């Protein structure tokens, strides 16, 4: 049950407009910090997924590990992190595919060298831009095919 806050101001010292304005600012700052935290977490996860996808492709190429190792990786990661939902076999395959797709997109656009040398915030923005453009293209084609 949610508790209703009670004021500790005395009856003659009720909160004034200045207090209410300050409270509004505190709430806004807190909400802004929550948004910044979510963005940082999402960026860190994108970086992790990118590196995991890269590692998987590298291991499959250099070590000649087949697709069976993805099942083993999934089991090992789920055992190590039982609370995480990110490591199903399907999700790991999606991470690999996501990496390959966007790596190829970056390579096609000749931005890979620049991309790897830029700060992660800008790189994350460029990945998001590629994702957004890909989704927009997909939606456009889906609508086009729907009306044909």
Short mmCIF file of C-alpha atoms in Angstrom, two decimals:
data_model
loop_
_atom_site.label_atom_id
_atom_site.label_comp_id
_atom_site.label_asym_id
_atom_site.label_seq_id
_atom_site.Cartn_x
_atom_site.Cartn_y
_atom_site.Cartn_z
CA UNK A 1 0.00 0.00 0.00
CA UNK A 2 1.37 3.40 -0.98
CA UNK A 3 1.88 5.79 1.90
CA UNK A 4 0.69 9.35 1.51
CA UNK A 5 3.46 11.75 2.50
CA UNK A 6 2.67 14.09 5.35
CA UNK A 7 4.11 17.54 5.73
CA UNK A 8 6.25 18.22 8.76
CA UNK A 9 5.83 21.95 8.43
CA UNK A 10 3.93 23.47 11.31
CA UNK A 11 0.44 24.84 10.63
CA UNK A 12 1.82 28.36 10.53
CA UNK A 13 4.69 27.31 8.20
CA UNK A 14 2.85 25.65 5.31
CA UNK A 15 4.97 25.07 2.19
CA UNK A 16 5.07 28.15 0.04
CA UNK A 17 5.33 28.66 -3.72
CA UNK A 18 9.13 28.63 -3.55
CA UNK A 19 9.08 25.18 -1.94
CA UNK A 20 6.66 23.82 -4.56
CA UNK A 21 8.80 25.22 -7.40
CA UNK A 22 11.89 23.64 -5.84
CA UNK A 23 10.05 20.31 -5.51
CA UNK A 24 9.07 20.43 -9.20
CA UNK A 25 12.73 21.03 -10.13
CA UNK A 26 13.87 18.10 -7.97
CA UNK A 27 11.35 15.82 -9.67
CA UNK A 28 12.49 16.96 -13.11
CA UNK A 29 16.18 16.44 -12.26
CA UNK A 30 15.42 12.97 -10.92
CA UNK A 31 13.47 12.02 -14.05
CA UNK A 32 16.29 13.35 -16.25
CA UNK A 33 18.82 11.27 -14.32
CA UNK A 34 16.63 8.18 -14.80
CA UNK A 35 16.51 8.80 -18.56
CA UNK A 36 20.28 9.34 -18.72
CA UNK A 37 20.81 6.11 -16.79
CA UNK A 38 18.56 4.15 -19.14
CA UNK A 39 20.42 5.55 -22.16
CA UNK A 40 23.79 4.60 -20.65
CA UNK A 41 22.55 1.10 -19.83
CA UNK A 42 21.14 0.63 -23.33
CA UNK A 43 24.39 1.89 -24.88
CA UNK A 44 26.41 -0.49 -22.71
CA UNK A 45 24.17 -3.39 -23.71
CA UNK A 46 24.49 -2.50 -27.40
CA UNK A 47 28.27 -2.43 -26.99
CA UNK A 48 28.15 -5.82 -25.26
CA UNK A 49 25.89 -7.38 -27.90
CA UNK A 50 28.10 -5.97 -30.67
CA UNK A 51 31.24 -7.46 -29.08
CA UNK A 52 29.48 -10.78 -28.40
CA UNK A 53 28.30 -10.98 -32.00
CA UNK A 54 31.81 -10.15 -33.18
CA UNK A 55 33.32 -12.80 -30.90
CA UNK A 56 30.88 -15.46 -32.11
CA UNK A 57 31.61 -14.73 -35.77
CA UNK A 58 35.35 -14.69 -35.05
CA UNK A 59 35.23 -18.00 -33.16
CA UNK A 60 33.19 -19.65 -35.88
CA UNK A 61 35.61 -18.40 -38.52
CA UNK A 62 38.99 -18.82 -36.81
CA UNK A 63 38.28 -21.86 -34.69
CA UNK A 64 35.95 -23.49 -37.22
CA UNK A 65 33.39 -23.97 -34.47
CA UNK A 66 30.05 -24.92 -35.94
CA UNK A 67 26.64 -23.65 -34.91
CA UNK A 68 26.49 -26.26 -32.12
CA UNK A 69 28.72 -24.15 -29.94
CA UNK A 70 25.97 -21.52 -29.75
CA UNK A 71 23.78 -24.02 -27.90
CA UNK A 72 26.63 -24.71 -25.47
CA UNK A 73 27.33 -21.00 -25.04
CA UNK A 74 23.66 -20.43 -24.29
CA UNK A 75 23.64 -23.16 -21.63
CA UNK A 76 26.84 -21.87 -20.03
CA UNK A 77 25.72 -18.23 -19.96
CA UNK A 78 22.27 -19.07 -18.61
CA UNK A 79 23.91 -21.14 -15.87
CA UNK A 80 26.27 -18.28 -15.02
CA UNK A 81 23.50 -15.63 -15.16
CA UNK A 82 20.19 -17.36 -14.34
CA UNK A 83 18.39 -14.04 -13.80
CA UNK A 84 19.28 -12.78 -17.29
CA UNK A 85 16.89 -13.45 -20.16
CA UNK A 86 19.35 -12.42 -22.87
CA UNK A 87 21.10 -15.73 -23.42
CA UNK A 88 18.62 -18.11 -25.00
CA UNK A 89 19.93 -19.91 -28.06
CA UNK A 90 17.54 -17.88 -30.21
CA UNK A 91 18.72 -14.56 -28.73
CA UNK A 92 22.37 -15.47 -29.23
CA UNK A 93 21.65 -16.33 -32.86
CA UNK A 94 19.85 -12.99 -33.24
CA UNK A 95 22.86 -11.18 -31.72
CA UNK A 96 25.14 -12.90 -34.25
CA UNK A 97 22.82 -12.00 -37.13
CA UNK A 98 22.48 -8.41 -35.89
CA UNK A 99 26.25 -8.04 -35.78
CA UNK A 100 26.73 -9.54 -39.24
CA UNK A 101 24.01 -7.41 -40.80
CA UNK A 102 25.25 -4.09 -39.43
CA UNK A 103 28.91 -4.97 -39.92
CA UNK A 104 28.10 -5.57 -43.58
CA UNK A 105 26.12 -2.32 -43.76
CA UNK A 106 29.03 -0.38 -42.28
CA UNK A 107 31.47 -2.11 -44.62
CA UNK A 108 29.28 -1.35 -47.65
CA UNK A 109 29.13 2.31 -46.76
CA UNK A 110 32.93 2.43 -46.27
CA UNK A 111 32.43 3.83 -42.78
CA UNK A 112 33.87 0.90 -40.87
CA UNK A 113 37.33 2.40 -40.32
CA UNK A 114 35.88 5.70 -39.20
CA UNK A 115 33.23 3.92 -37.16
CA UNK A 116 35.77 1.88 -35.19
CA UNK A 117 37.80 4.98 -34.33
CA UNK A 118 34.97 7.26 -33.22
CA UNK A 119 33.74 7.72 -29.64
CA UNK A 120 31.19 5.10 -28.64
CA UNK A 121 28.39 7.65 -28.26
CA UNK A 122 28.71 8.69 -31.88
CA UNK A 123 29.17 5.08 -33.00
CA UNK A 124 26.03 4.08 -31.08
CA UNK A 125 24.17 6.94 -32.74
CA UNK A 126 25.31 5.74 -36.18
CA UNK A 127 24.23 2.17 -35.40
CA UNK A 128 20.85 3.53 -34.27
CA UNK A 129 20.61 5.54 -37.49
CA UNK A 130 21.33 2.43 -39.57
CA UNK A 131 18.73 0.49 -37.57
CA UNK A 132 16.14 3.26 -38.00
CA UNK A 133 16.81 3.45 -41.75
CA UNK A 134 16.56 -0.30 -42.08
CA UNK A 135 13.26 -0.37 -40.19
CA UNK A 136 11.92 2.49 -42.30
CA UNK A 137 12.92 0.67 -45.51
CA UNK A 138 11.32 -2.52 -44.24
CA UNK A 139 8.09 -0.70 -43.37
CA UNK A 140 8.04 1.03 -46.77
CA UNK A 141 8.48 -2.30 -48.57
CA UNK A 142 5.92 -3.98 -46.34
CA UNK A 143 3.34 -1.31 -47.19
CA UNK A 144 4.28 -1.40 -50.87
CA UNK A 145 3.85 -5.19 -50.96
CA UNK A 146 0.61 -4.92 -49.01
CA UNK A 147 -1.00 -2.64 -51.61
CA UNK A 148 0.29 -4.52 -54.66
#
